[in-house]
mmCIF file with all atom_site columns, C-alpha atoms in Angstrom:
data_model
loop_
_atom_site.group_PDB
_atom_site.id
_atom_site.type_symbol
_atom_site.label_atom_id
_atom_site.label_alt_id
_atom_site.label_comp_id
_atom_site.label_asym_id
_atom_site.label_entity_id
_atom_site.label_seq_id
_atom_site.pdbx_PDB_ins_code
_atom_site.Cartn_x
_atom_site.Cartn_y
_atom_site.Cartn_z
_atom_site.occupancy
_atom_site.B_iso_or_equiv
_atom_site.pdbx_formal_charge
_atom_site.auth_seq_id
_atom_site.auth_comp_id
_atom_site.auth_asym_id
_atom_site.auth_atom_id
_atom_site.pdbx_PDB_model_num
ATOM 1   C CA . MET A 1 1   ? 78.324 133.982 104.782 1.00 57.00 ? 1   MET A CA 1
ATOM 2   C CA . ASN A 1 2   ? 81.998 133.424 104.209 1.00 65.00 ? 2   ASN A CA 1
ATOM 3   C CA . ILE A 1 3   ? 83.921 131.800 107.020 1.00 72.00 ? 3   ILE A CA 1
ATOM 4   C CA . ASP A 1 4   ? 87.685 131.643 106.629 1.00 77.00 ? 4   ASP A CA 1
ATOM 5   C CA . ILE A 1 5   ? 89.335 128.817 108.530 1.00 77.00 ? 5   ILE A CA 1
ATOM 6   C CA . GLU A 1 6   ? 93.085 128.416 108.510 1.00 83.00 ? 6   GLU A CA 1
ATOM 7   C CA . PRO A 1 7   ? 94.433 125.074 107.228 1.00 80.00 ? 7   PRO A CA 1
ATOM 8   C CA . GLY A 1 8   ? 96.447 124.619 110.415 1.00 87.00 ? 8   GLY A CA 1
ATOM 9   C CA . VAL A 1 9   ? 93.286 124.643 112.509 1.00 86.00 ? 9   VAL A CA 1
ATOM 10  C CA . VAL A 1 10  ? 91.665 122.001 110.323 1.00 86.00 ? 10  VAL A CA 1
ATOM 11  C CA . LEU A 1 11  ? 94.759 119.763 110.297 1.00 91.00 ? 11  LEU A CA 1
ATOM 12  C CA . THR A 1 12  ? 95.218 120.107 114.053 1.00 93.00 ? 12  THR A CA 1
ATOM 13  C CA . THR A 1 13  ? 91.588 119.202 114.671 1.00 92.00 ? 13  THR A CA 1
ATOM 14  C CA . ILE A 1 14  ? 91.819 116.157 112.411 1.00 92.00 ? 14  ILE A CA 1
ATOM 15  C CA . ALA A 1 15  ? 95.049 115.032 114.100 1.00 94.00 ? 15  ALA A CA 1
ATOM 16  C CA . LEU A 1 16  ? 93.514 115.411 117.558 1.00 96.00 ? 16  LEU A CA 1
ATOM 17  C CA . VAL A 1 17  ? 90.402 113.434 116.626 1.00 95.00 ? 17  VAL A CA 1
ATOM 18  C CA . ILE A 1 18  ? 92.441 110.610 115.075 1.00 94.00 ? 18  ILE A CA 1
ATOM 19  C CA . GLY A 1 19  ? 94.777 110.590 118.081 1.00 94.00 ? 19  GLY A CA 1
ATOM 20  C CA . LEU A 1 20  ? 91.852 110.408 120.498 1.00 95.00 ? 20  LEU A CA 1
ATOM 21  C CA . ILE A 1 21  ? 90.290 107.532 118.568 1.00 94.00 ? 21  ILE A CA 1
ATOM 22  C CA . LEU A 1 22  ? 93.571 105.589 118.545 1.00 93.00 ? 22  LEU A CA 1
ATOM 23  C CA . TYR A 1 23  ? 94.167 106.237 122.239 1.00 95.00 ? 23  TYR A CA 1
ATOM 24  C CA . THR A 1 24  ? 90.668 105.033 123.122 1.00 94.00 ? 24  THR A CA 1
ATOM 25  C CA . ALA A 1 25  ? 91.035 101.898 121.007 1.00 92.00 ? 25  ALA A CA 1
ATOM 26  C CA . ILE A 1 26  ? 94.401 100.963 122.508 1.00 93.00 ? 26  ILE A CA 1
ATOM 27  C CA . LYS A 1 27  ? 93.287 101.742 126.060 1.00 95.00 ? 27  LYS A CA 1
ATOM 28  C CA . SER A 1 28  ? 90.096 99.681  125.764 1.00 94.00 ? 28  SER A CA 1
ATOM 29  C CA . ARG A 1 29  ? 92.011 96.717  124.309 1.00 89.00 ? 29  ARG A CA 1
ATOM 30  C CA . HIS A 1 30  ? 94.515 96.909  127.159 1.00 92.00 ? 30  HIS A CA 1
ATOM 31  C CA . MET A 1 31  ? 91.750 97.054  129.778 1.00 93.00 ? 31  MET A CA 1
ATOM 32  C CA . GLU A 1 32  ? 89.991 94.077  128.175 1.00 89.00 ? 32  GLU A CA 1
ATOM 33  C CA . ARG A 1 33  ? 93.184 92.008  128.224 1.00 88.00 ? 33  ARG A CA 1
ATOM 34  C CA . MET A 1 34  ? 93.881 92.907  131.862 1.00 91.00 ? 34  MET A CA 1
ATOM 35  C CA . LYS A 1 35  ? 90.342 91.856  132.816 1.00 90.00 ? 35  LYS A CA 1
ATOM 36  C CA . MET A 1 36  ? 90.827 88.529  131.026 1.00 86.00 ? 36  MET A CA 1
ATOM 37  C CA . LEU A 1 37  ? 94.071 87.952  132.930 1.00 88.00 ? 37  LEU A CA 1
ATOM 38  C CA . GLU A 1 38  ? 92.381 88.768  136.243 1.00 90.00 ? 38  GLU A CA 1
ATOM 39  C CA . LEU A 1 39  ? 89.656 86.220  135.533 1.00 88.00 ? 39  LEU A CA 1
ATOM 40  C CA . GLY A 1 40  ? 92.232 83.586  134.609 1.00 86.00 ? 40  GLY A CA 1
ATOM 41  C CA . GLU A 1 41  ? 91.112 83.259  131.005 1.00 82.00 ? 41  GLU A CA 1
ATOM 42  C CA . PRO A 1 42  ? 93.875 82.469  128.529 1.00 79.00 ? 42  PRO A CA 1
ATOM 43  C CA . LEU A 1 43  ? 94.787 85.097  126.001 1.00 76.00 ? 43  LEU A CA 1
ATOM 44  C CA . ASN A 1 44  ? 94.232 83.737  122.519 1.00 72.00 ? 44  ASN A CA 1
ATOM 45  C CA . GLN A 1 45  ? 97.586 84.480  120.876 1.00 64.00 ? 45  GLN A CA 1
ATOM 46  C CA . ASN A 1 46  ? 97.116 82.172  117.897 1.00 59.00 ? 46  ASN A CA 1
ATOM 47  C CA . SER A 1 47  ? 93.963 83.726  116.467 1.00 62.00 ? 47  SER A CA 1
ATOM 48  C CA . LYS A 1 48  ? 94.361 84.867  112.891 1.00 70.00 ? 48  LYS A CA 1
ATOM 49  C CA . SER A 1 49  ? 92.443 87.936  111.837 1.00 76.00 ? 49  SER A CA 1
ATOM 50  C CA . PHE A 1 50  ? 93.926 88.068  108.307 1.00 84.00 ? 50  PHE A CA 1
ATOM 51  C CA . LEU A 1 51  ? 94.407 91.828  108.518 1.00 85.00 ? 51  LEU A CA 1
ATOM 52  C CA . GLU A 1 52  ? 97.151 91.705  105.892 1.00 87.00 ? 52  GLU A CA 1
ATOM 53  C CA . ILE A 1 53  ? 94.811 90.185  103.321 1.00 89.00 ? 53  ILE A CA 1
ATOM 54  C CA . LYS A 1 54  ? 91.959 92.530  104.209 1.00 89.00 ? 54  LYS A CA 1
ATOM 55  C CA . PHE A 1 55  ? 94.036 95.714  104.090 1.00 90.00 ? 55  PHE A CA 1
ATOM 56  C CA . GLY A 1 56  ? 95.938 94.552  101.025 1.00 91.00 ? 56  GLY A CA 1
ATOM 57  C CA . LEU A 1 57  ? 92.785 93.958  99.016  1.00 92.00 ? 57  LEU A CA 1
ATOM 58  C CA . LEU A 1 58  ? 91.225 97.180  100.357 1.00 91.00 ? 58  LEU A CA 1
ATOM 59  C CA . PHE A 1 59  ? 94.188 99.275  99.241  1.00 93.00 ? 59  PHE A CA 1
ATOM 60  C CA . MET A 1 60  ? 94.369 97.469  95.907  1.00 94.00 ? 60  MET A CA 1
ATOM 61  C CA . GLY A 1 61  ? 90.700 98.320  95.388  1.00 93.00 ? 61  GLY A CA 1
ATOM 62  C CA . VAL A 1 62  ? 91.281 101.945 96.333  1.00 92.00 ? 62  VAL A CA 1
ATOM 63  C CA . GLY A 1 63  ? 94.227 102.100 93.913  1.00 93.00 ? 63  GLY A CA 1
ATOM 64  C CA . VAL A 1 64  ? 92.167 100.607 91.095  1.00 94.00 ? 64  VAL A CA 1
ATOM 65  C CA . GLY A 1 65  ? 89.372 103.065 91.935  1.00 92.00 ? 65  GLY A CA 1
ATOM 66  C CA . ILE A 1 66  ? 91.700 106.059 91.747  1.00 91.00 ? 66  ILE A CA 1
ATOM 67  C CA . LEU A 1 67  ? 93.201 104.803 88.488  1.00 93.00 ? 67  LEU A CA 1
ATOM 68  C CA . GLY A 1 68  ? 89.788 104.092 86.963  1.00 90.00 ? 68  GLY A CA 1
ATOM 69  C CA . ALA A 1 69  ? 88.429 107.482 88.001  1.00 88.00 ? 69  ALA A CA 1
ATOM 70  C CA . PHE A 1 70  ? 91.496 109.205 86.583  1.00 89.00 ? 70  PHE A CA 1
ATOM 71  C CA . ILE A 1 71  ? 91.190 107.396 83.256  1.00 89.00 ? 71  ILE A CA 1
ATOM 72  C CA . LEU A 1 72  ? 87.447 108.078 83.078  1.00 87.00 ? 72  LEU A CA 1
ATOM 73  C CA . ASN A 1 73  ? 87.999 111.731 83.997  1.00 85.00 ? 73  ASN A CA 1
ATOM 74  C CA . GLN A 1 74  ? 90.678 112.182 81.336  1.00 85.00 ? 74  GLN A CA 1
ATOM 75  C CA . THR A 1 75  ? 88.783 110.475 78.526  1.00 87.00 ? 75  THR A CA 1
ATOM 76  C CA . TYR A 1 76  ? 85.085 111.268 78.997  1.00 82.00 ? 76  TYR A CA 1
ATOM 77  C CA . LEU A 1 77  ? 84.453 113.695 81.837  1.00 73.00 ? 77  LEU A CA 1
ATOM 78  C CA . GLN A 1 78  ? 86.450 116.869 81.805  1.00 72.00 ? 78  GLN A CA 1
ATOM 79  C CA . ASN A 1 79  ? 87.203 118.138 85.333  1.00 74.00 ? 79  ASN A CA 1
ATOM 80  C CA . ASN A 1 80  ? 84.421 116.214 87.028  1.00 76.00 ? 80  ASN A CA 1
ATOM 81  C CA . PHE A 1 81  ? 86.005 115.287 90.355  1.00 75.00 ? 81  PHE A CA 1
ATOM 82  C CA . VAL A 1 82  ? 82.826 113.834 91.860  1.00 82.00 ? 82  VAL A CA 1
ATOM 83  C CA . ILE A 1 83  ? 83.703 110.520 90.239  1.00 86.00 ? 83  ILE A CA 1
ATOM 84  C CA . PHE A 1 84  ? 86.872 110.091 92.356  1.00 87.00 ? 84  PHE A CA 1
ATOM 85  C CA . PRO A 1 85  ? 85.231 109.424 95.751  1.00 89.00 ? 85  PRO A CA 1
ATOM 86  C CA . ALA A 1 86  ? 82.588 107.265 94.085  1.00 89.00 ? 86  ALA A CA 1
ATOM 87  C CA . PHE A 1 87  ? 85.162 105.044 92.428  1.00 91.00 ? 87  PHE A CA 1
ATOM 88  C CA . ILE A 1 88  ? 87.341 104.914 95.557  1.00 91.00 ? 88  ILE A CA 1
ATOM 89  C CA . PHE A 1 89  ? 84.442 103.741 97.725  1.00 92.00 ? 89  PHE A CA 1
ATOM 90  C CA . LEU A 1 90  ? 83.113 101.385 95.049  1.00 93.00 ? 90  LEU A CA 1
ATOM 91  C CA . PHE A 1 91  ? 86.379 99.580  94.400  1.00 93.00 ? 91  PHE A CA 1
ATOM 92  C CA . GLY A 1 92  ? 87.406 99.703  98.075  1.00 92.00 ? 92  GLY A CA 1
ATOM 93  C CA . GLY A 1 93  ? 84.125 97.968  98.919  1.00 92.00 ? 93  GLY A CA 1
ATOM 94  C CA . ILE A 1 94  ? 84.718 95.416  96.182  1.00 94.00 ? 94  ILE A CA 1
ATOM 95  C CA . GLY A 1 95  ? 88.172 94.779  97.672  1.00 92.00 ? 95  GLY A CA 1
ATOM 96  C CA . LEU A 1 96  ? 86.712 94.209  101.145 1.00 92.00 ? 96  LEU A CA 1
ATOM 97  C CA . PHE A 1 97  ? 83.989 91.997  99.698  1.00 93.00 ? 97  PHE A CA 1
ATOM 98  C CA . THR A 1 98  ? 86.638 89.945  97.902  1.00 93.00 ? 98  THR A CA 1
ATOM 99  C CA . SER A 1 99  ? 88.734 89.665  101.068 1.00 92.00 ? 99  SER A CA 1
ATOM 100 C CA . PHE A 1 100 ? 85.737 88.237  102.912 1.00 91.00 ? 100 PHE A CA 1
ATOM 101 C CA . PHE A 1 101 ? 85.471 85.376  100.440 1.00 93.00 ? 101 PHE A CA 1
ATOM 102 C CA . VAL A 1 102 ? 89.242 84.799  100.316 1.00 91.00 ? 102 VAL A CA 1
ATOM 103 C CA . VAL A 1 103 ? 89.460 84.526  104.124 1.00 89.00 ? 103 VAL A CA 1
ATOM 104 C CA . GLN A 1 104 ? 86.340 82.352  104.266 1.00 90.00 ? 104 GLN A CA 1
ATOM 105 C CA . ARG A 1 105 ? 87.780 79.958  101.678 1.00 91.00 ? 105 ARG A CA 1
ATOM 106 C CA . TYR A 1 106 ? 91.103 79.797  103.563 1.00 87.00 ? 106 TYR A CA 1
ATOM 107 C CA . GLN A 1 107 ? 89.369 79.086  106.885 1.00 85.00 ? 107 GLN A CA 1
ATOM 108 C CA . ASN A 1 108 ? 87.255 76.321  105.341 1.00 89.00 ? 108 ASN A CA 1
ATOM 109 C CA . GLU A 1 109 ? 90.396 74.617  104.012 1.00 85.00 ? 109 GLU A CA 1
ATOM 110 C CA . GLN A 1 110 ? 91.950 74.512  107.475 1.00 75.00 ? 110 GLN A CA 1
#
């Protein structure tokens, strides 16, 4: 059973799904804020979510994972590309885990 799917169909489907997810997220946030304004609740503009730290450490972990998988693939495992997703998820998770403790330490200092 060989099904040939054009790359354009796959890319279009992925783009539509991501676009729908982003639209839903933005629309729900807007509706939530409008409801808060109707009820007279103040919008919390000074809340810090530390997204820069979280994304920075996540992407650093992903970069280290890609580099580590590449080095391991070149030295020990010849053409074994299963290690790439494993290292990306492992080091990305370590980056998020580290960001949790960094943000927690910063919030305790304040």
